[in-house]
Tab-separated table of C-alpha atoms in Angstrom:
chain	number	residue	atom	x	y	z
A	1	MET	CA	20.660	-1.727	-12.675
A	2	ARG	CA	18.119	-2.304	-15.422
A	3	ASP	CA	15.557	0.506	-16.127
A	4	VAL	CA	12.241	-0.857	-14.787
A	5	ALA	CA	9.038	1.085	-15.126
A	6	ILE	CA	5.432	0.844	-14.098
A	7	VAL	CA	3.483	0.905	-17.495
A	8	ALA	CA	-0.099	0.012	-16.222
A	9	PHE	CA	-2.049	0.293	-12.962
A	10	ALA	CA	-5.762	-0.672	-12.210
A	11	GLN	CA	-7.723	-0.939	-9.106
A	12	THR	CA	-11.345	-2.043	-8.130
A	13	ARG	CA	-14.022	0.453	-6.959
A	14	HIS	CA	-13.361	-0.249	-3.387
A	15	THR	CA	-16.371	-1.049	-1.110
A	16	SER	CA	-17.060	-1.013	2.586
A	17	HIS	CA	-18.925	-4.167	2.647
A	18	ASP	CA	-18.816	-7.828	1.168
A	19	THR	CA	-20.499	-7.682	-2.274
A	20	GLY	CA	-20.581	-11.287	-2.528
A	21	LEU	CA	-17.393	-11.685	-5.116
A	22	THR	CA	-14.769	-14.338	-4.338
A	23	GLU	CA	-11.268	-13.510	-4.294
A	24	PRO	CA	-10.842	-14.532	-8.088
A	25	GLU	CA	-13.670	-12.618	-9.134
A	26	LEU	CA	-12.533	-9.553	-7.280
A	27	ILE	CA	-9.086	-9.712	-8.991
A	28	ARG	CA	-9.911	-10.756	-12.589
A	29	PRO	CA	-11.231	-7.352	-13.866
A	30	VAL	CA	-8.186	-5.400	-12.592
A	31	ILE	CA	-6.015	-8.119	-14.392
A	32	ASP	CA	-7.972	-7.809	-17.402
A	33	GLU	CA	-7.719	-4.156	-17.444
A	34	VAL	CA	-3.895	-3.902	-17.334
A	35	LYS	CA	-3.722	-6.689	-19.816
A	36	GLU	CA	-5.836	-4.459	-22.163
A	37	ARG	CA	-3.879	-1.362	-21.573
A	38	THR	CA	-0.537	-2.956	-22.196
A	39	GLY	CA	-1.598	-5.510	-24.931
A	40	LEU	CA	0.396	-8.160	-22.994
A	41	ARG	CA	-1.228	-11.393	-22.704
A	42	ARG	CA	1.454	-13.513	-20.901
A	43	PHE	CA	4.285	-12.088	-18.350
A	44	GLY	CA	7.780	-13.045	-17.636
A	45	PHE	CA	6.857	-13.262	-13.857
A	46	THR	CA	3.780	-12.816	-11.646
A	47	CYS	CA	3.775	-12.066	-7.879
A	48	SER	CA	0.912	-11.453	-5.627
A	49	GLY	CA	0.368	-10.158	-2.059
A	50	SER	CA	-2.466	-11.192	0.312
A	51	CYS	CA	-3.141	-12.509	3.698
A	52	ASP	CA	-4.392	-16.042	4.857
A	53	TYR	CA	-5.761	-14.395	8.135
A	54	LEU	CA	-8.162	-12.218	6.069
A	55	ALA	CA	-9.452	-15.198	4.088
A	56	GLY	CA	-9.555	-17.670	7.103
A	57	ALA	CA	-7.840	-20.228	5.072
A	58	PRO	CA	-4.240	-21.515	4.592
A	59	PHE	CA	-2.837	-20.968	1.097
A	60	SER	CA	-5.730	-18.803	-0.003
A	61	PHE	CA	-3.689	-17.247	-2.718
A	62	VAL	CA	-3.651	-20.469	-4.576
A	63	SER	CA	-7.330	-20.303	-5.132
A	64	ALA	CA	-6.978	-16.628	-6.200
A	65	LEU	CA	-4.609	-17.850	-9.034
A	66	ASP	CA	-7.878	-18.921	-10.800
A	67	ALA	CA	-8.154	-15.331	-11.910
A	68	LEU	CA	-5.123	-15.983	-14.027
A	69	GLY	CA	-6.309	-19.157	-15.558
A	70	ALA	CA	-4.825	-22.628	-15.433
A	71	TRP	CA	-3.067	-22.713	-18.688
A	72	PRO	CA	-0.399	-22.038	-20.056
A	73	PRO	CA	1.820	-22.429	-16.940
A	74	ILE	CA	3.266	-19.383	-15.424
A	75	SER	CA	6.445	-18.318	-13.087
A	76	GLU	CA	4.575	-17.262	-10.165
A	77	SER	CA	5.419	-16.201	-6.529
A	78	HIS	CA	3.482	-14.746	-3.502
A	79	VAL	CA	4.202	-12.652	-0.552
A	80	GLU	CA	2.297	-12.978	2.754
A	81	MET	CA	2.371	-9.012	2.937
A	82	ASP	CA	0.986	-6.012	1.299
A	83	ALA	CA	1.467	-6.487	-2.340
A	84	ALA	CA	3.918	-3.505	-2.352
A	85	TRP	CA	6.320	-6.161	-1.410
A	86	ALA	CA	5.190	-8.234	-4.193
A	87	LEU	CA	6.134	-5.424	-6.532
A	88	TYR	CA	9.567	-5.203	-4.795
A	89	GLU	CA	9.932	-8.985	-5.432
A	90	ALA	CA	9.180	-8.522	-9.149
A	91	TRP	CA	11.596	-5.487	-9.564
A	92	VAL	CA	14.272	-7.654	-8.075
A	93	ARG	CA	13.462	-10.522	-10.608
A	94	LEU	CA	13.521	-8.172	-13.568
A	95	GLN	CA	17.062	-7.299	-12.562
A	96	HIS	CA	18.144	-10.792	-13.495
A	97	GLY	CA	17.742	-9.760	-17.117
A	98	ASP	CA	16.160	-12.910	-18.369
A	99	ILE	CA	12.522	-11.599	-18.683
A	100	ASP	CA	11.105	-8.019	-19.468
A	101	SER	CA	7.720	-7.942	-17.792
A	102	ALA	CA	6.061	-8.819	-14.575
A	103	LEU	CA	2.476	-8.691	-13.369
A	104	VAL	CA	2.009	-7.804	-9.708
A	105	TYR	CA	-1.530	-7.926	-7.917
A	106	GLY	CA	-2.929	-7.824	-4.218
A	107	PHE	CA	-6.131	-8.132	-2.818
A	108	GLY	CA	-8.123	-8.179	0.688
A	109	LYS	CA	-11.666	-8.596	1.745
A	110	SER	CA	-11.443	-7.030	5.522
A	111	SER	CA	-15.390	-7.002	5.638
A	112	LEU	CA	-15.440	-10.665	6.246
A	113	GLY	CA	-13.783	-10.749	9.814
A	114	ASP	CA	-12.854	-8.544	12.720
A	115	LEU	CA	-9.787	-6.765	11.384
A	116	ARG	CA	-8.648	-5.741	14.941
A	117	THR	CA	-8.533	-9.465	16.153
A	118	ILE	CA	-6.927	-10.611	12.805
A	119	MET	CA	-4.103	-8.174	13.062
A	120	THR	CA	-3.414	-9.177	16.647
A	121	LEU	CA	-3.044	-12.749	15.824
A	122	GLN	CA	-0.277	-11.817	13.348
A	123	LEU	CA	1.970	-10.529	16.416
A	124	ASP	CA	4.463	-12.371	18.179
A	125	PRO	CA	2.488	-15.271	19.953
A	126	TYR	CA	4.690	-15.372	22.973
A	127	TYR	CA	5.265	-11.899	23.987
A	128	LEU	CA	2.900	-9.462	22.209
A	129	ALA	CA	-0.344	-11.190	21.260
A	130	PRO	CA	-1.040	-12.280	24.911
A	131	LEU	CA	-1.097	-8.827	25.924
A	132	GLY	CA	-4.440	-8.402	24.231
A	133	LEU	CA	-3.435	-5.149	22.724
A	134	ASP	CA	-4.908	-4.944	19.165
A	135	GLN	CA	-4.197	-2.649	16.087
A	136	LEU	CA	-5.891	0.274	17.408
A	137	ALA	CA	-4.408	0.058	21.022
A	138	TYR	CA	-0.893	-0.012	19.444
A	139	ALA	CA	-1.824	2.961	17.046
A	140	ALA	CA	-3.243	4.958	20.075
A	141	LEU	CA	0.124	4.416	21.760
A	142	GLN	CA	2.047	5.870	18.798
A	143	ALA	CA	-0.451	8.697	18.463
A	144	ALA	CA	0.171	9.523	22.173
A	145	ALA	CA	3.933	9.602	21.687
A	146	VAL	CA	3.578	11.746	18.659
A	147	GLY	CA	1.504	14.393	20.707
A	148	ALA	CA	-0.016	16.095	17.670
A	149	GLU	CA	-2.656	18.861	18.094
A	150	ARG	CA	-6.068	17.490	17.567
A	151	LYS	CA	-6.775	20.199	15.090
A	152	GLU	CA	-3.895	18.988	12.888
A	153	LEU	CA	-4.968	15.563	13.035
A	154	ASP	CA	-8.715	16.390	12.193
A	155	GLU	CA	-7.478	18.347	9.340
A	156	ILE	CA	-5.703	15.579	7.876
A	157	VAL	CA	-8.922	13.277	8.110
A	158	ARG	CA	-10.975	16.130	6.570
A	159	ARG	CA	-8.488	16.634	3.629
A	160	SER	CA	-8.134	12.936	3.084
A	161	ARG	CA	-11.888	12.204	2.919
A	162	ALA	CA	-12.366	15.252	0.776
A	163	ASP	CA	-9.686	13.928	-1.614
A	164	GLY	CA	-11.141	10.563	-1.609
A	165	ARG	CA	-14.584	11.728	-2.589
A	166	GLY	CA	-12.977	13.186	-5.764
A	167	ASN	CA	-11.550	9.607	-6.243
A	168	PRO	CA	-13.972	7.257	-8.174
A	169	TYR	CA	-12.213	4.145	-6.612
A	170	ALA	CA	-12.345	5.421	-3.031
A	171	LEU	CA	-15.126	5.348	-0.558
A	172	ASP	CA	-17.706	8.229	-0.198
A	173	LEU	CA	-17.086	9.189	3.451
A	174	PRO	CA	-18.223	12.354	5.114
A	175	ASP	CA	-16.241	14.967	6.828
A	176	PRO	CA	-15.506	14.546	10.602
A	177	ASP	CA	-18.274	16.231	12.631
A	178	GLY	CA	-16.010	17.419	15.400
A	179	ALA	CA	-17.636	15.145	18.028
A	180	GLU	CA	-15.462	13.668	20.779
A	181	ASP	CA	-16.154	10.227	19.972
A	182	TYR	CA	-13.039	8.112	20.570
A	183	ALA	CA	-12.210	4.547	19.406
A	184	VAL	CA	-9.097	4.406	21.746
A	185	ARG	CA	-7.961	7.483	22.997
A	186	PRO	CA	-6.316	9.710	21.746
A	187	LEU	CA	-7.787	8.303	18.491
A	188	LYS	CA	-11.079	9.202	17.351
A	189	LYS	CA	-13.434	6.739	15.391
A	190	THR	CA	-12.683	9.083	12.431
A	191	ASP	CA	-9.261	8.588	12.716
A	192	VAL	CA	-9.550	4.716	12.143
A	193	PRO	CA	-9.127	3.636	8.376
A	194	PRO	CA	-12.385	2.318	6.857
A	195	ILE	CA	-13.192	-1.320	6.521
A	196	THR	CA	-12.568	-1.985	2.739
A	197	ASP	CA	-12.681	-4.824	0.103
A	198	GLY	CA	-10.671	-4.300	-2.817
A	199	ALA	CA	-7.829	-5.449	-5.185
A	200	ALA	CA	-5.225	-3.697	-7.408
A	201	ALA	CA	-2.859	-4.702	-10.176
A	202	ILE	CA	0.384	-3.196	-11.857
A	203	VAL	CA	2.317	-4.223	-14.724
A	204	LEU	CA	6.249	-3.738	-14.674
A	205	ALA	CA	8.282	-3.627	-17.732
A	206	ALA	CA	12.136	-3.270	-18.321
A	207	GLY	CA	14.308	-1.749	-21.028
A	208	ASP	CA	12.797	-1.137	-24.361
A	209	LEU	CA	9.402	-2.852	-23.786
A	210	ALA	CA	8.528	-0.038	-21.385
A	211	ARG	CA	8.939	2.469	-23.911
A	212	ARG	CA	7.101	0.219	-26.581
A	213	LEU	CA	4.079	-0.299	-24.183
A	214	THR	CA	3.299	3.546	-23.006
A	215	ALA	CA	4.670	6.916	-24.081
A	216	ASN	CA	5.481	8.010	-20.619
A	217	PRO	CA	6.600	5.199	-18.335
A	218	ALA	CA	6.916	5.742	-14.581
A	219	TYR	CA	10.493	4.585	-13.904
A	220	ILE	CA	11.524	3.310	-10.689
A	221	THR	CA	14.621	5.274	-10.035
A	222	GLY	CA	14.927	4.201	-6.366
A	223	ILE	CA	13.432	1.386	-4.050
A	224	ALA	CA	14.274	0.529	-0.401
A	225	HIS	CA	12.804	-1.552	2.407
A	226	ARG	CA	13.929	-1.161	5.910
A	227	MET	CA	12.358	-2.589	9.093
A	228	GLU	CA	12.589	-2.031	12.897
A	229	PRO	CA	12.293	-4.324	15.800
A	230	HIS	CA	8.935	-6.110	16.313
A	231	TYR	CA	8.884	-4.986	19.932
A	232	LEU	CA	7.478	-1.516	20.612
A	233	GLY	CA	9.604	-1.069	23.824
A	234	MET	CA	12.815	-1.066	21.567
A	235	ARG	CA	11.589	1.730	19.443
A	236	ASN	CA	10.913	5.513	19.407
A	237	LEU	CA	7.217	5.427	18.513
A	238	ALA	CA	7.373	9.277	17.761
A	239	LEU	CA	9.640	8.719	15.037
A	240	SER	CA	10.224	6.225	12.071
A	241	ALA	CA	13.879	5.418	11.823
A	242	SER	CA	13.235	2.661	9.274
A	243	ALA	CA	11.089	4.974	6.987
A	244	ALA	CA	13.798	7.616	7.059
A	245	ASP	CA	16.561	5.215	6.287
A	246	ALA	CA	14.531	3.707	3.444
A	247	ALA	CA	14.034	7.198	1.959
A	248	ARG	CA	17.621	7.876	1.995
A	249	ALA	CA	18.548	4.605	0.310
A	250	ALA	CA	15.710	5.197	-2.262
A	251	GLY	CA	17.076	8.682	-3.121
A	252	VAL	CA	13.967	10.596	-1.970
A	253	GLY	CA	15.934	13.805	-1.226
A	254	LYS	CA	17.920	13.750	-4.627
A	255	GLY	CA	15.228	15.952	-6.370
A	256	PRO	CA	11.798	17.699	-5.767
A	257	VAL	CA	9.065	15.504	-4.757
A	258	GLU	CA	5.628	16.664	-6.502
A	259	VAL	CA	3.350	14.069	-5.146
A	260	ALA	CA	3.804	11.583	-2.226
A	261	GLU	CA	1.275	8.757	-1.715
A	262	LEU	CA	1.874	7.491	1.859
A	263	HIS	CA	0.573	4.263	3.429
A	264	ALA	CA	-0.660	6.239	6.588
A	265	GLN	CA	-3.612	4.637	7.914
A	266	PHE	CA	-3.958	7.014	10.877
A	267	PRO	CA	-3.485	10.722	10.761
A	268	HIS	CA	-0.431	10.722	13.135
A	269	GLU	CA	1.288	8.251	10.899
A	270	GLU	CA	1.217	10.836	8.102
A	271	ILE	CA	2.879	13.402	10.451
A	272	ILE	CA	5.689	10.857	11.224
A	273	LEU	CA	6.016	9.805	7.718
A	274	ARG	CA	6.255	13.434	6.206
A	275	ARG	CA	9.220	14.150	8.716
A	276	ALA	CA	10.815	10.816	7.860
A	277	LEU	CA	10.850	11.259	4.214
A	278	GLY	CA	11.654	15.102	4.271
A	279	LEU	CA	8.508	16.339	2.575
A	280	GLY	CA	7.828	19.919	2.479
A	281	GLU	CA	4.894	22.165	1.875
A	282	GLU	CA	5.513	21.793	-1.913
A	283	THR	CA	4.672	18.244	-2.013
A	284	THR	CA	1.066	17.197	-2.433
A	285	ILE	CA	0.242	14.308	0.124
A	286	ASN	CA	-2.278	11.517	-0.937
A	287	PRO	CA	-4.201	13.375	-3.505
A	288	SER	CA	-6.077	9.988	-3.890
A	289	GLY	CA	-7.353	10.313	-0.378
A	290	GLY	CA	-4.935	7.843	0.901
A	291	PRO	CA	-5.990	5.009	3.393
A	292	PRO	CA	-8.242	7.213	5.280
A	293	ALA	CA	-10.397	7.052	2.109
A	294	ALA	CA	-9.955	3.461	1.220
A	295	ASN	CA	-7.948	0.702	3.115
A	296	PRO	CA	-8.168	-2.607	1.249
A	297	VAL	CA	-5.875	-4.322	3.480
A	298	MET	CA	-2.899	-6.413	1.476
A	299	ALA	CA	-3.425	-3.920	-1.534
A	300	THR	CA	-3.246	-0.645	0.182
A	301	GLY	CA	0.529	-0.307	-0.160
A	302	LEU	CA	0.572	-1.338	-3.890
A	303	ILE	CA	-2.138	1.335	-4.572
A	304	ARG	CA	0.019	3.921	-3.038
A	305	ILE	CA	2.564	2.882	-5.601
A	306	GLY	CA	-0.002	2.848	-8.436
A	307	GLU	CA	-1.293	6.091	-7.585
A	308	ALA	CA	1.938	7.716	-7.468
A	309	ALA	CA	2.663	6.183	-10.823
A	310	ARG	CA	-0.442	7.228	-12.395
A	311	ARG	CA	0.559	10.938	-11.737
A	312	VAL	CA	3.755	10.240	-13.769
A	313	LEU	CA	1.915	8.202	-16.360
A	314	ASP	CA	-0.692	11.036	-17.218
A	315	GLY	CA	2.125	13.596	-17.129
A	316	SER	CA	0.756	15.645	-14.061
A	317	ALA	CA	3.908	14.911	-12.137
A	318	ARG	CA	7.449	14.393	-13.168
A	319	ARG	CA	8.570	12.921	-9.850
A	320	ALA	CA	6.587	11.180	-7.330
A	321	VAL	CA	7.270	8.964	-4.168
A	322	ALA	CA	5.181	6.102	-2.819
A	323	HIS	CA	5.309	4.574	0.448
A	324	ALA	CA	4.001	1.363	1.955
A	325	THR	CA	4.245	-0.208	5.566
A	326	GLY	CA	3.578	-3.444	7.378
A	327	GLY	CA	3.808	-4.533	11.041
A	328	PRO	CA	2.510	-2.537	14.263
A	329	CYS	CA	3.220	1.056	14.305
A	330	LEU	CA	5.175	1.449	11.011
A	331	GLN	CA	7.401	-1.465	11.771
A	332	GLN	CA	8.321	-2.065	8.160
A	333	ASN	CA	8.771	0.538	5.424
A	334	LEU	CA	9.075	0.278	1.650
A	335	VAL	CA	9.769	3.508	-0.064
A	336	THR	CA	9.799	3.818	-3.898
A	337	VAL	CA	10.780	6.854	-6.168
A	338	LEU	CA	9.112	7.062	-9.594
A	339	GLU	CA	10.132	9.564	-12.310
A	340	ALA	CA	9.148	10.523	-15.915
A	341	PRO	CA	11.738	9.646	-18.560
C-alpha cells in the first residue's frame, strides 16, 4: 500500500443559523486555506460529500463545484454521505499510483430545514419511514438500550461543550443546567447535537510529496469501513459490532491511542464507541468538543478526521484515531488511524 498522509486541514467557524452564504461561498474559504497551506493549486483528484436532502435540490453538489472554478477541468467525484467517506474514496484513488494529491471537502447547512424530518426521509421508504420514527426517536431507543446513568451522560455533554468553548470553530454553548427537560425520553434537549452550518476541507498527499508539503505529515496507517443492517430490529443497539470490526481492521489496538475524535452525536453513542474501539482512560476523547459542540451534517465526520490529524500535524500527538458514522443508530462506521512519521 502507498503511504498516504493528511497534510492540511481547514474548517469554517461554524454557526447555529443561516448567515446567508450559499454553499460555494461557504466552501471557498476553506479550500483557499488548504491551498495556501500546501502551496498546491491543482490536485490529482477531488472528492466531496454532501446531502441533496439538506439543500432541497437534486445534484446540489454540482453547484457547489463553483467554489473550485470552471477551468481547468478536474477529475472529480462525490459521495451522498458524510465527507469522511469522500476521504476514503480519495485514499483508495491515491492507491492507484498515478496521482499524488487529492482534495476532499464536505459541507452542510442544517439551519435551512427540519433535520429530524430530513433524516427520516432518508430511511427505507417501505418499512422504516412510514413508522414515523425520526432521528431522535431512534437515538432514544438506542439510549434506552445502553441504559447509562444520567450522571454519566450529563458529564459527557458538559465536557464536550466546555471543550467546544475552547475551540474557535465550534459553537459557544452553555453547560447543561441539570433541568429535567426531555426531547425524547431518555434524551434531554441538551443531549441533542446543535443545528450547525459549516464546511471543512482536507488535502491528502502520497509518497515524497507528503514530506515535501509538511514537516510532520499525519499518515493514514489504517482505515476501514463496516456496516450493519438498516433495520434496527436485526441489531443489538447497545453495541456497535460494525464499529468494533472497523477498529480491528484499521489496527486501532496495535498501539496506544493518545487522542480519539469520535462522531458521537449523542452522549450514549460515545459510550458505545469507546467500548467498540477499546479506548481506555489514557485516551483523550473529542478534545475539539466533538459533535455536541458543532455538528455540520455531512462535514462532521470529516472534521473528526481533520481534528485528529491536526494533533499529529502540530506534534501534540504521535498516534490518533478518528471515527465517522452514517445511518440510524451508528449503522455505518469508518475508522481511521493516523500516525506521525
